[in-house]
Short mmCIF file of C-alpha atoms in Angstrom, two decimals:
data_model
loop_
_atom_site.label_atom_id
_atom_site.label_comp_id
_atom_site.label_asym_id
_atom_site.label_seq_id
_atom_site.Cartn_x
_atom_site.Cartn_y
_atom_site.Cartn_z
CA ASP A 1 -8.37 -7.04 16.71
CA VAL A 2 -8.64 -7.85 13.02
CA LYS A 3 -5.45 -8.89 11.36
CA VAL A 4 -3.52 -9.74 8.27
CA THR A 5 -0.70 -11.99 9.33
CA GLN A 6 2.39 -12.71 7.28
CA SER A 7 4.14 -15.82 8.44
CA SER A 8 7.69 -14.51 8.42
CA ARG A 9 9.12 -11.08 9.18
CA TYR A 10 12.54 -11.86 7.71
CA LEU A 11 13.61 -14.54 5.26
CA VAL A 12 16.95 -15.33 3.66
CA LYS A 13 16.92 -17.70 0.70
CA ARG A 14 19.42 -18.86 -1.88
CA THR A 15 19.23 -18.17 -5.59
CA GLY A 16 17.19 -20.83 -7.35
CA GLU A 17 15.21 -21.90 -4.29
CA LYS A 18 11.43 -22.16 -4.39
CA VAL A 19 10.06 -19.70 -1.84
CA PHE A 20 6.62 -19.54 -0.26
CA LEU A 21 5.33 -16.38 1.41
CA GLU A 22 2.18 -16.95 3.40
CA CYS A 23 -0.56 -14.49 4.28
CA VAL A 24 -3.60 -15.17 6.44
CA GLN A 25 -6.49 -12.84 7.27
CA ASP A 26 -9.17 -13.34 9.88
CA MET A 27 -11.72 -10.81 8.58
CA ASP A 28 -13.52 -12.99 6.01
CA HIS A 29 -12.37 -10.61 3.26
CA GLU A 30 -13.04 -11.63 -0.34
CA ASN A 31 -10.09 -9.75 -1.80
CA MET A 32 -6.42 -10.32 -1.13
CA PHE A 33 -3.35 -8.68 -2.64
CA TRP A 34 0.41 -9.07 -2.82
CA TYR A 35 2.65 -6.03 -3.26
CA ARG A 36 6.37 -5.59 -3.23
CA GLN A 37 7.90 -2.43 -1.84
CA ASP A 38 11.25 -1.08 -3.01
CA PRO A 39 12.91 2.25 -2.16
CA GLY A 40 12.01 4.91 -4.68
CA LEU A 41 9.50 2.67 -6.42
CA GLY A 42 6.72 2.59 -3.85
CA LEU A 43 4.38 -0.38 -3.74
CA ARG A 44 3.86 -2.40 -6.89
CA LEU A 45 1.09 -4.92 -7.29
CA ILE A 46 2.20 -8.47 -8.05
CA TYR A 47 -1.02 -10.51 -7.94
CA PHE A 48 -4.48 -10.28 -6.44
CA SER A 49 -7.45 -12.52 -5.86
CA TYR A 50 -11.17 -11.79 -5.66
CA ASP A 51 -12.24 -15.20 -4.51
CA VAL A 52 -11.04 -18.66 -3.67
CA LYS A 53 -9.11 -20.24 -6.55
CA MET A 54 -9.25 -16.98 -8.50
CA LYS A 55 -6.18 -14.91 -9.32
CA GLU A 56 -5.36 -11.91 -11.43
CA LYS A 57 -2.00 -10.57 -12.54
CA GLY A 58 -0.93 -7.21 -11.26
CA ASP A 59 1.70 -4.92 -12.71
CA ILE A 60 4.77 -7.10 -12.09
CA PRO A 61 3.78 -10.80 -12.06
CA GLU A 62 6.87 -12.15 -13.80
CA GLY A 63 8.74 -14.66 -11.68
CA TYR A 64 5.86 -15.08 -9.25
CA SER A 65 2.77 -17.21 -8.88
CA VAL A 66 0.03 -17.36 -6.25
CA SER A 67 -2.31 -19.82 -4.64
CA ARG A 68 -5.61 -19.29 -2.90
CA GLU A 69 -7.14 -22.60 -1.87
CA LYS A 70 -8.96 -21.16 1.16
CA LYS A 71 -10.59 -17.79 1.58
CA GLU A 72 -8.39 -16.72 4.45
CA ARG A 73 -5.02 -17.69 2.95
CA PHE A 74 -3.16 -16.21 -0.01
CA SER A 75 0.29 -17.53 -0.82
CA LEU A 76 2.94 -15.92 -2.98
CA ILE A 77 5.37 -18.31 -4.65
CA LEU A 78 8.74 -17.52 -6.11
CA GLU A 79 9.35 -20.48 -8.39
CA SER A 80 13.11 -19.92 -8.61
CA ALA A 81 14.27 -17.07 -6.45
CA SER A 82 16.65 -14.52 -7.93
CA THR A 83 18.59 -11.68 -6.35
CA ASN A 84 16.37 -9.08 -8.02
CA GLN A 85 13.49 -10.42 -5.97
CA THR A 86 15.13 -9.21 -2.79
CA SER A 87 12.48 -6.87 -1.44
CA MET A 88 9.82 -6.16 1.17
CA TYR A 89 6.62 -8.05 0.41
CA LEU A 90 3.30 -6.76 1.72
CA CYS A 91 0.01 -8.61 1.83
CA ALA A 92 -3.35 -6.82 2.08
CA SER A 93 -7.02 -7.72 2.14
CA SER A 94 -10.41 -6.01 1.75
CA PHE A 95 -14.11 -6.55 1.37
CA THR A 96 -15.64 -5.94 -2.04
CA GLY A 97 -17.37 -2.56 -1.81
CA ASP A 98 -15.42 -1.69 1.32
CA THR A 99 -14.64 2.00 1.52
CA ASP A 100 -12.19 1.73 4.37
CA GLY A 101 -9.27 0.91 2.14
CA TYR A 102 -7.25 -2.17 2.80
CA THR A 103 -5.76 -3.85 5.81
CA PHE A 104 -2.07 -4.56 5.44
CA GLY A 105 0.18 -7.10 7.03
CA SER A 106 3.44 -5.98 8.59
CA GLY A 107 5.49 -7.32 5.70
CA THR A 108 8.11 -9.95 4.94
CA ARG A 109 11.61 -8.77 4.15
CA LEU A 110 13.07 -11.31 1.75
CA THR A 111 16.75 -11.42 0.94
CA VAL A 112 17.91 -13.69 -1.88
CA VAL A 113 21.62 -14.44 -1.80
CA ALA B 1 -6.19 2.89 -15.89
CA GLN B 2 -5.83 5.10 -12.87
CA SER B 3 -2.40 6.21 -11.60
CA VAL B 4 -0.85 8.42 -8.96
CA THR B 5 2.14 10.75 -9.01
CA GLN B 6 3.74 11.97 -5.82
CA LEU B 7 5.63 15.06 -6.80
CA ASP B 8 8.27 15.03 -4.06
CA SER B 9 10.39 12.05 -3.10
CA GLN B 10 11.74 13.74 0.04
CA VAL B 11 10.43 16.61 2.12
CA PRO B 12 12.63 17.94 4.93
CA VAL B 13 10.91 20.25 7.40
CA PHE B 14 11.58 21.72 10.81
CA GLU B 15 9.50 20.75 13.81
CA GLU B 16 6.33 22.86 14.26
CA ALA B 17 6.45 24.07 10.65
CA PRO B 18 3.57 23.38 8.24
CA VAL B 19 3.94 20.75 5.55
CA GLU B 20 2.26 19.81 2.29
CA LEU B 21 2.85 16.51 0.50
CA ARG B 22 1.67 16.63 -3.08
CA CYS B 23 -0.26 13.98 -4.97
CA ASN B 24 -1.78 14.08 -8.44
CA TYR B 25 -3.88 11.36 -9.97
CA SER B 26 -5.05 10.46 -13.43
CA SER B 27 -8.28 8.67 -14.19
CA SER B 28 -11.11 9.00 -16.64
CA VAL B 29 -13.65 7.66 -14.16
CA SER B 30 -14.66 8.27 -10.57
CA VAL B 31 -12.05 7.24 -8.02
CA TYR B 32 -11.41 6.84 -4.34
CA LEU B 33 -8.24 8.40 -2.95
CA PHE B 34 -6.22 7.45 0.11
CA TRP B 35 -3.19 8.51 2.06
CA TYR B 36 -1.24 5.90 4.00
CA VAL B 37 1.66 6.36 6.39
CA GLN B 38 4.46 3.91 7.07
CA TYR B 39 6.58 4.52 10.16
CA PRO B 40 10.06 2.96 10.21
CA ASN B 41 9.93 -0.84 10.35
CA GLN B 42 6.15 -0.91 10.44
CA GLY B 43 3.29 -1.72 8.07
CA LEU B 44 1.02 0.75 6.29
CA GLN B 45 -1.61 2.63 8.27
CA LEU B 46 -4.52 4.53 6.77
CA LEU B 47 -4.31 8.28 7.40
CA LEU B 48 -7.41 9.43 5.57
CA LYS B 49 -9.56 8.79 2.52
CA TYR B 50 -11.74 10.62 0.02
CA LEU B 51 -14.79 8.81 -1.27
CA SER B 52 -17.29 11.57 -2.11
CA GLY B 53 -18.89 14.63 -0.58
CA SER B 54 -16.84 17.29 1.16
CA THR B 55 -13.57 17.91 -0.62
CA LEU B 56 -11.71 18.58 2.63
CA VAL B 57 -10.98 15.36 4.43
CA LYS B 58 -9.64 15.14 7.97
CA GLY B 59 -7.61 12.19 9.12
CA ILE B 60 -5.68 10.94 12.09
CA ASN B 61 -2.75 12.69 13.78
CA GLY B 62 -3.88 16.17 12.66
CA PHE B 63 -3.51 15.53 8.93
CA GLU B 64 -5.98 16.69 6.31
CA ALA B 65 -6.22 16.52 2.54
CA GLU B 66 -8.16 18.38 -0.10
CA PHE B 67 -9.63 16.75 -3.17
CA ASN B 68 -9.43 19.04 -6.20
CA LYS B 69 -11.14 17.51 -9.20
CA SER B 70 -10.24 20.25 -11.66
CA GLN B 71 -6.55 19.92 -10.82
CA THR B 72 -6.77 16.15 -10.22
CA SER B 73 -4.93 16.57 -6.95
CA PHE B 74 -5.19 15.23 -3.43
CA HIS B 75 -2.52 17.03 -1.41
CA LEU B 76 -1.86 16.14 2.22
CA ARG B 77 -1.31 18.91 4.77
CA LYS B 78 -0.51 19.41 8.42
CA PRO B 79 -0.27 22.86 10.01
CA SER B 80 2.44 21.94 12.53
CA VAL B 81 4.54 18.78 12.33
CA HIS B 82 6.20 16.82 15.11
CA ILE B 83 9.35 14.75 15.13
CA SER B 84 7.10 11.68 15.37
CA ASP B 85 5.62 12.47 11.94
CA THR B 86 8.88 11.37 10.34
CA ALA B 87 7.76 8.54 8.05
CA GLU B 88 7.06 7.47 4.49
CA TYR B 89 3.75 8.69 3.06
CA PHE B 90 1.94 7.04 0.19
CA CYS B 91 -0.90 8.36 -1.91
CA ALA B 92 -3.12 5.70 -3.49
CA VAL B 93 -6.07 5.52 -5.86
CA THR B 94 -8.65 2.92 -6.73
CA LEU B 95 -11.74 2.86 -8.88
CA SER B 96 -14.87 3.88 -7.00
CA ASN B 97 -16.29 0.36 -7.29
CA SER B 98 -14.08 -0.60 -4.41
CA GLY B 99 -12.42 -3.93 -4.18
CA TYR B 100 -10.14 -3.18 -7.05
CA ALA B 101 -6.48 -3.07 -6.19
CA LEU B 102 -4.94 0.14 -4.93
CA ASN B 103 -2.43 1.86 -7.19
CA PHE B 104 0.23 3.57 -5.11
CA GLY B 105 2.51 6.49 -5.73
CA LYS B 106 6.23 6.07 -5.19
CA GLY B 107 6.07 7.62 -1.75
CA THR B 108 7.27 10.79 -0.07
CA SER B 109 9.75 10.59 2.76
CA LEU B 110 8.97 13.23 5.37
CA LEU B 111 11.89 14.07 7.62
CA VAL B 112 11.14 16.33 10.57
CA THR B 113 14.12 17.81 12.37
CA PRO B 114 14.37 19.93 15.54
#
């Protein structure tokens, strides 16, 4: 079964820590995405990548960065975590030209204290 | 840029009643439209999609949606809901040259009660 795997289901970090959220897909997808999900706000795009070493800002990139050194792995980095980054983070991937939508991971619930 | 508006944040409905979850989109170019469902404590699952062709799209779990270009809408319907349909539903749009990121609505929480 094809998968998008997020390394942690729950994370608790302290304010100011550097946080890495990892996402791995086994479908050889070119495109990978990071969203955050908050109640009443839906899913908002943070960053996405169309290829290895490529990245594009989404709608809310402030306070985040990403890394894509290998095709299957897309990391989201919180350089200095803050309490307003407490959220559910969802990773997704897709083929270019794919009309089946995207495959999502099960999410990482991050709490910053 | 394309965007999506889900007109209802919460929809309460009794079991076996029909339901419609409303979604409007805005775009000046051709788009693809999707509905996703998120059950409690789970990831997003694709319900159905509109790419082209027939404007009535059938999905999983008895859901269907109708693409209306003149009204820029893509409303989701089910003739008879079950308790198990209780979930968060998201409408999403992307440009028809797929691979672009999905833009999501804010979600509609469907609560089905006995």
